[in-house]
mmCIF file of C-alpha atoms in Angstrom:
data_model
loop_
_atom_site.group_PDB
_atom_site.id
_atom_site.type_symbol
_atom_site.label_atom_id
_atom_site.label_comp_id
_atom_site.label_asym_id
_atom_site.label_seq_id
_atom_site.Cartn_x
_atom_site.Cartn_y
_atom_site.Cartn_z
ATOM 1 C CA MET A 17 -26.350 16.035 -14.300
ATOM 2 C CA ARG A 18 -25.248 12.694 -16.046
ATOM 3 C CA ILE A 19 -23.776 9.949 -13.864
ATOM 4 C CA LEU A 20 -21.729 6.953 -14.889
ATOM 5 C CA LEU A 21 -22.492 4.032 -12.929
ATOM 6 C CA VAL A 22 -20.006 1.106 -12.886
ATOM 7 C CA GLU A 23 -21.276 -1.868 -10.839
ATOM 8 C CA ASP A 24 -21.732 -5.565 -11.395
ATOM 9 C CA ASP A 25 -24.146 -6.693 -8.894
ATOM 10 C CA ALA A 26 -27.037 -7.485 -10.721
ATOM 11 C CA ASP A 27 -29.495 -6.227 -8.032
ATOM 12 C CA LEU A 28 -27.558 -3.227 -6.510
ATOM 13 C CA GLY A 29 -26.573 -1.857 -9.927
ATOM 14 C CA PRO A 30 -30.228 -1.483 -11.251
ATOM 15 C CA ALA A 31 -31.416 -0.378 -7.705
ATOM 16 C CA ILE A 32 -28.828 2.593 -7.455
ATOM 17 C CA ALA A 33 -29.793 3.596 -11.015
ATOM 18 C CA ARG A 34 -33.231 3.859 -9.977
ATOM 19 C CA ALA A 35 -32.624 5.890 -7.034
ATOM 20 C CA LEU A 36 -30.541 8.422 -8.885
ATOM 21 C CA ARG A 37 -33.059 8.963 -11.651
ATOM 22 C CA ALA A 38 -35.571 9.452 -9.047
ATOM 23 C CA GLU A 39 -33.499 12.269 -7.908
ATOM 24 C CA HIS A 40 -33.264 13.585 -11.606
ATOM 25 C CA PHE A 41 -29.876 12.385 -12.437
ATOM 26 C CA ALA A 42 -29.256 10.719 -15.985
ATOM 27 C CA VAL A 43 -27.592 7.362 -15.263
ATOM 28 C CA ASP A 44 -25.515 5.034 -17.713
ATOM 29 C CA LEU A 45 -24.740 1.812 -15.967
ATOM 30 C CA ALA A 46 -21.936 -0.408 -16.991
ATOM 31 C CA THR A 47 -21.561 -3.973 -15.406
ATOM 32 C CA ASP A 48 -18.020 -4.553 -16.093
ATOM 33 C CA GLY A 49 -14.606 -2.911 -16.023
ATOM 34 C CA ILE A 50 -13.969 -2.990 -19.781
ATOM 35 C CA ASP A 51 -17.437 -1.373 -20.522
ATOM 36 C CA GLY A 52 -16.964 0.997 -18.120
ATOM 37 C CA ALA A 53 -13.399 2.047 -18.887
ATOM 38 C CA HIS A 54 -14.958 2.750 -22.381
ATOM 39 C CA LEU A 55 -17.823 4.696 -21.644
ATOM 40 C CA GLY A 56 -15.762 6.917 -19.217
ATOM 41 C CA GLU A 57 -13.383 7.678 -22.021
ATOM 42 C CA THR A 58 -15.827 8.243 -24.771
ATOM 43 C CA GLU A 59 -18.791 9.859 -23.011
ATOM 44 C CA ALA A 60 -19.578 13.236 -21.063
ATOM 45 C CA PHE A 61 -20.370 12.382 -17.629
ATOM 46 C CA ASP A 62 -20.544 14.960 -14.550
ATOM 47 C CA ALA A 63 -19.267 12.401 -12.323
ATOM 48 C CA ALA A 64 -18.939 8.432 -11.902
ATOM 49 C CA VAL A 65 -19.594 5.844 -9.226
ATOM 50 C CA LEU A 66 -17.250 3.076 -9.332
ATOM 51 C CA ASP A 67 -16.913 -0.209 -7.881
ATOM 52 C CA LEU A 68 -13.779 -1.886 -7.033
ATOM 53 C CA GLY A 69 -14.346 -5.629 -7.756
ATOM 54 C CA LEU A 70 -15.313 -5.430 -11.295
ATOM 55 C CA PRO A 71 -15.246 -8.575 -13.903
ATOM 56 C CA GLY A 72 -12.986 -7.894 -17.000
ATOM 57 C CA LYS A 73 -10.973 -4.965 -15.541
ATOM 58 C CA ASP A 74 -10.628 -3.878 -11.819
ATOM 59 C CA GLY A 75 -12.002 -0.697 -10.557
ATOM 60 C CA ILE A 76 -8.650 0.735 -9.558
ATOM 61 C CA ALA A 77 -7.266 -0.166 -13.201
ATOM 62 C CA VAL A 78 -10.296 1.562 -14.772
ATOM 63 C CA LEU A 79 -9.707 4.896 -12.620
ATOM 64 C CA ALA A 80 -5.945 4.890 -13.426
ATOM 65 C CA GLU A 81 -6.855 4.474 -17.268
ATOM 66 C CA TRP A 82 -9.380 7.267 -17.023
ATOM 67 C CA ARG A 83 -6.804 9.748 -15.457
ATOM 68 C CA ARG A 84 -3.961 8.845 -17.968
ATOM 69 C CA ALA A 85 -6.183 9.625 -20.918
ATOM 70 C CA GLY A 86 -7.021 13.042 -19.120
ATOM 71 C CA ARG A 87 -10.531 12.383 -17.670
ATOM 72 C CA THR A 88 -11.267 14.880 -15.167
ATOM 73 C CA MET A 89 -14.796 13.837 -13.952
ATOM 74 C CA PRO A 90 -15.041 13.627 -10.336
ATOM 75 C CA VAL A 91 -15.090 9.693 -9.360
ATOM 76 C CA LEU A 92 -16.740 8.237 -6.209
ATOM 77 C CA ILE A 93 -15.605 4.590 -5.369
ATOM 78 C CA LEU A 94 -18.484 2.733 -4.136
ATOM 79 C CA THR A 95 -17.171 -0.582 -2.547
ATOM 80 C CA ALA A 96 -17.078 -3.376 0.178
ATOM 81 C CA ARG A 97 -13.637 -3.038 0.636
ATOM 82 C CA GLU A 98 -12.940 -0.794 3.561
ATOM 83 C CA ALA A 99 -9.281 -1.598 4.609
ATOM 84 C CA TRP A 100 -7.221 1.401 4.583
ATOM 85 C CA SER A 101 -4.801 0.094 2.096
ATOM 86 C CA ASP A 102 -7.871 -0.100 -0.474
ATOM 87 C CA LYS A 103 -8.745 3.689 0.397
ATOM 88 C CA VAL A 104 -5.022 4.533 -0.207
ATOM 89 C CA ALA A 105 -4.869 2.688 -3.522
ATOM 90 C CA GLY A 106 -8.234 4.465 -4.504
ATOM 91 C CA PHE A 107 -7.125 8.082 -3.940
ATOM 92 C CA LYS A 108 -3.767 7.406 -5.408
ATOM 93 C CA ALA A 109 -5.412 6.162 -8.627
ATOM 94 C CA GLY A 110 -7.551 9.518 -8.842
ATOM 95 C CA ALA A 111 -10.451 9.078 -6.649
ATOM 96 C CA ASP A 112 -12.498 12.157 -5.216
ATOM 97 C CA ASP A 113 -14.509 10.325 -2.598
ATOM 98 C CA TYR A 114 -14.943 6.931 -1.273
ATOM 99 C CA LEU A 115 -18.015 5.327 0.233
ATOM 100 C CA VAL A 116 -18.324 1.741 2.086
ATOM 101 C CA LYS A 117 -21.110 -0.617 1.355
ATOM 102 C CA PRO A 118 -23.582 -0.843 2.737
ATOM 103 C CA PHE A 119 -24.568 2.675 2.347
ATOM 104 C CA ARG A 120 -27.483 4.929 2.480
ATOM 105 C CA VAL A 121 -28.486 6.259 -0.937
ATOM 106 C CA GLU A 122 -29.385 9.779 0.358
ATOM 107 C CA GLU A 123 -25.622 9.959 1.316
ATOM 108 C CA LEU A 124 -24.629 8.958 -2.016
ATOM 109 C CA VAL A 125 -26.748 11.553 -3.778
ATOM 110 C CA MET A 126 -25.411 14.260 -1.430
ATOM 111 C CA ARG A 127 -21.828 13.231 -1.954
ATOM 112 C CA LEU A 128 -22.460 13.317 -5.919
ATOM 113 C CA ARG A 129 -23.966 16.539 -5.773
ATOM 114 C CA ALA A 130 -21.086 17.902 -4.061
ATOM 115 C CA LEU A 131 -18.703 16.466 -6.227
ATOM 116 C CA VAL A 132 -20.218 17.968 -9.233
ATOM 117 C CA ARG A 133 -20.726 21.410 -7.634
ATOM 118 C CA ARG A 134 -17.212 21.570 -6.558
ATOM 119 C CA ALA A 135 -15.860 20.449 -9.864
ATOM 120 C CA ALA A 136 -17.803 23.273 -11.676
ATOM 121 C CA GLY A 137 -16.025 25.762 -9.138
ATOM 122 C CA HIS A 138 -18.691 26.478 -6.510
ATOM 123 C CA ALA A 139 -17.669 26.019 -2.867
ATOM 124 C CA ALA A 140 -20.937 27.143 -0.941
ATOM 125 C CA ALA A 141 -23.647 24.582 -1.361
ATOM 126 C CA ARG A 142 -26.156 27.491 -2.696
ATOM 127 C CA ILE A 143 -25.883 29.134 -6.043
ATOM 128 C CA ALA A 144 -27.824 31.949 -7.300
ATOM 129 C CA CYS A 145 -28.237 33.602 -10.546
ATOM 130 C CA GLY A 146 -30.666 36.629 -10.296
ATOM 131 C CA ALA A 147 -34.179 35.541 -8.932
ATOM 132 C CA ILE A 148 -33.183 31.716 -9.221
ATOM 133 C CA GLY A 149 -31.703 29.880 -6.500
ATOM 134 C CA PHE A 150 -30.239 26.423 -6.486
ATOM 135 C CA ASP A 151 -29.579 24.297 -3.172
ATOM 136 C CA THR A 152 -27.100 21.825 -4.474
ATOM 137 C CA GLN A 153 -27.532 19.847 -1.295
ATOM 138 C CA THR A 154 -31.565 19.021 -1.801
ATOM 139 C CA GLY A 155 -31.562 19.635 -5.331
ATOM 140 C CA GLN A 156 -34.239 22.225 -4.926
ATOM 141 C CA PHE A 157 -34.588 25.221 -7.270
ATOM 142 C CA GLU A 158 -36.309 28.276 -6.294
ATOM 143 C CA LEU A 159 -37.656 31.424 -7.801
ATOM 144 C CA ASP A 160 -37.834 34.545 -5.656
ATOM 145 C CA GLY A 161 -37.699 31.986 -2.659
ATOM 146 C CA LEU A 162 -40.508 29.952 -3.747
ATOM 147 C CA PRO A 163 -39.906 26.296 -4.950
ATOM 148 C CA LEU A 164 -39.697 25.805 -8.712
ATOM 149 C CA LYS A 165 -41.565 22.646 -10.015
ATOM 150 C CA LEU A 166 -39.479 21.117 -12.649
ATOM 151 C CA THR A 167 -39.459 17.695 -14.411
ATOM 152 C CA ALA A 168 -36.325 15.817 -14.715
ATOM 153 C CA PHE A 169 -35.348 16.860 -18.181
ATOM 154 C CA GLU A 170 -35.976 20.745 -17.133
ATOM 155 C CA TRP A 171 -34.049 20.218 -13.850
ATOM 156 C CA ARG A 172 -31.027 18.500 -15.716
ATOM 157 C CA VAL A 173 -30.819 21.634 -18.379
ATOM 158 C CA LEU A 174 -31.201 24.180 -15.461
ATOM 159 C CA SER A 175 -28.819 22.751 -13.218
ATOM 160 C CA ALA A 176 -26.255 22.412 -15.979
ATOM 161 C CA LEU A 177 -26.919 26.172 -16.886
ATOM 162 C CA MET A 178 -26.820 27.146 -13.254
ATOM 163 C CA LEU A 179 -23.557 25.315 -12.365
ATOM 164 C CA ARG A 180 -22.018 27.635 -15.304
ATOM 165 C CA LYS A 181 -24.211 30.515 -14.838
ATOM 166 C CA GLU A 182 -23.023 33.464 -17.149
ATOM 167 C CA THR A 183 -21.219 31.307 -19.493
ATOM 168 C CA VAL A 184 -22.171 29.764 -22.823
ATOM 169 C CA VAL A 185 -22.943 25.822 -22.520
ATOM 170 C CA GLU A 186 -22.642 24.407 -25.599
ATOM 171 C CA ARG A 187 -25.725 22.657 -27.188
ATOM 172 C CA LEU A 188 -23.889 19.344 -27.683
ATOM 173 C CA ASP A 189 -22.474 19.730 -24.219
ATOM 174 C CA LEU A 190 -26.417 19.974 -22.707
ATOM 175 C CA LEU A 191 -27.607 17.089 -24.899
ATOM 176 C CA GLU A 192 -24.781 14.951 -23.619
ATOM 177 C CA ARG A 193 -25.693 15.674 -19.943
ATOM 178 C CA VAL A 194 -29.276 15.793 -20.336
ATOM 179 C CA TYR A 195 -29.960 12.246 -22.044
ATOM 180 C CA GLU A 196 -28.699 8.652 -21.015
ATOM 181 C CA GLY A 197 -26.504 7.231 -23.741
ATOM 182 C CA ASP A 198 -29.091 4.731 -25.051
ATOM 183 C CA ALA A 199 -31.930 7.453 -25.406
ATOM 184 C CA ASP A 200 -33.651 8.300 -28.632
ATOM 185 C CA VAL A 201 -33.110 12.066 -28.710
ATOM 186 C CA ASP A 202 -35.338 14.313 -31.267
ATOM 187 C CA SER A 203 -33.390 16.857 -32.822
ATOM 188 C CA ASN A 204 -35.721 19.742 -31.253
ATOM 189 C CA SER A 205 -36.200 18.164 -27.809
ATOM 190 C CA LEU A 206 -33.659 20.641 -26.227
ATOM 191 C CA GLU A 207 -35.229 23.733 -27.648
ATOM 192 C CA VAL A 208 -38.665 22.307 -26.375
ATOM 193 C CA ILE A 209 -37.253 22.025 -22.747
ATOM 194 C CA VAL A 210 -35.525 25.337 -22.750
ATOM 195 C CA GLY A 211 -38.820 26.853 -24.030
ATOM 196 C CA ARG A 212 -40.614 25.461 -21.013
ATOM 197 C CA LEU A 213 -38.006 26.534 -18.581
ATOM 198 C CA ARG A 214 -38.149 30.131 -20.001
ATOM 199 C CA LYS A 215 -42.014 30.124 -18.937
ATOM 200 C CA LYS A 216 -41.204 29.347 -15.536
ATOM 201 C CA VAL A 217 -37.783 31.210 -14.908
ATOM 202 C CA GLY A 218 -38.342 34.210 -17.284
ATOM 203 C CA ALA A 219 -37.553 34.162 -20.915
ATOM 204 C CA SER A 220 -34.732 36.508 -20.714
ATOM 205 C CA SER A 221 -33.193 34.490 -18.051
ATOM 206 C CA ILE A 222 -31.881 32.075 -20.559
ATOM 207 C CA GLU A 223 -30.014 33.695 -23.676
ATOM 208 C CA THR A 224 -29.693 31.746 -26.877
ATOM 209 C CA VAL A 225 -26.313 32.284 -28.217
ATOM 210 C CA ARG A 226 -26.790 31.661 -32.028
ATOM 211 C CA GLY A 227 -24.751 28.603 -33.162
ATOM 212 C CA ARG A 228 -23.278 27.773 -29.849
ATOM 213 C CA GLY A 229 -25.993 27.288 -26.786
ATOM 214 C CA TYR A 230 -27.595 28.938 -24.114
ATOM 215 C CA ARG A 231 -26.311 31.165 -21.136
ATOM 216 C CA LEU A 232 -28.149 31.737 -17.830
ATOM 217 C CA THR A 233 -28.074 35.208 -16.857
ATOM 218 C CA ALA A 234 -28.831 37.125 -13.740
ATOM 219 C CA ASP A 235 -29.933 40.144 -16.163
ATOM 220 C CA GLY A 236 -33.049 38.219 -16.920
ATOM 221 C CA LYS A 237 -36.337 39.044 -15.426
ATOM 222 C CA ALA A 238 -38.712 36.743 -13.501
ATOM 223 C CA PRO A 239 -42.051 35.933 -15.149
#
């Protein structure tokens, strides 16, 4: 899962980014409304965390711009503004959730996971595909009921495939959601990650669709 964080506070922004990365999210941080608006319109994200009082361009203007451009990613407004009028303005502009500072990082993480899950069409918190289970509230994967130990990159790939299980996920789409925008990506890195995942969940659980990408299927066998 790749998150766009638009936050101008020099201490809070990096702190949130670190906390989200510790939960395996890929995070791109923008520190003003102009850069945030541009990233949100040109890059692929699973969700955005957006402050309102931003330099360059206000958060409400950024959000309205994204929605006019047809960007449908879930957006969580994170702000110190707690007046009802500010919340109404945020939701009218197209926000999906609203969290007031100060906040607990654990709550932010759970709200983001829920937003991404619902955007992918899953109402229930738990998703299963064959022997593989995914608790979207805790971020924990299981195989036959036992916890799976995954690296951050493996978690991002498997979560992207699980959220769209039995559907082909394009290779470029996976790459965009696994790596942050400034990452130096090796051309074979995705294949390496998928290869490691197959050893953990069963080679036949992740199908290669030649010329397109990968599909997670319940027809696969656990290792």
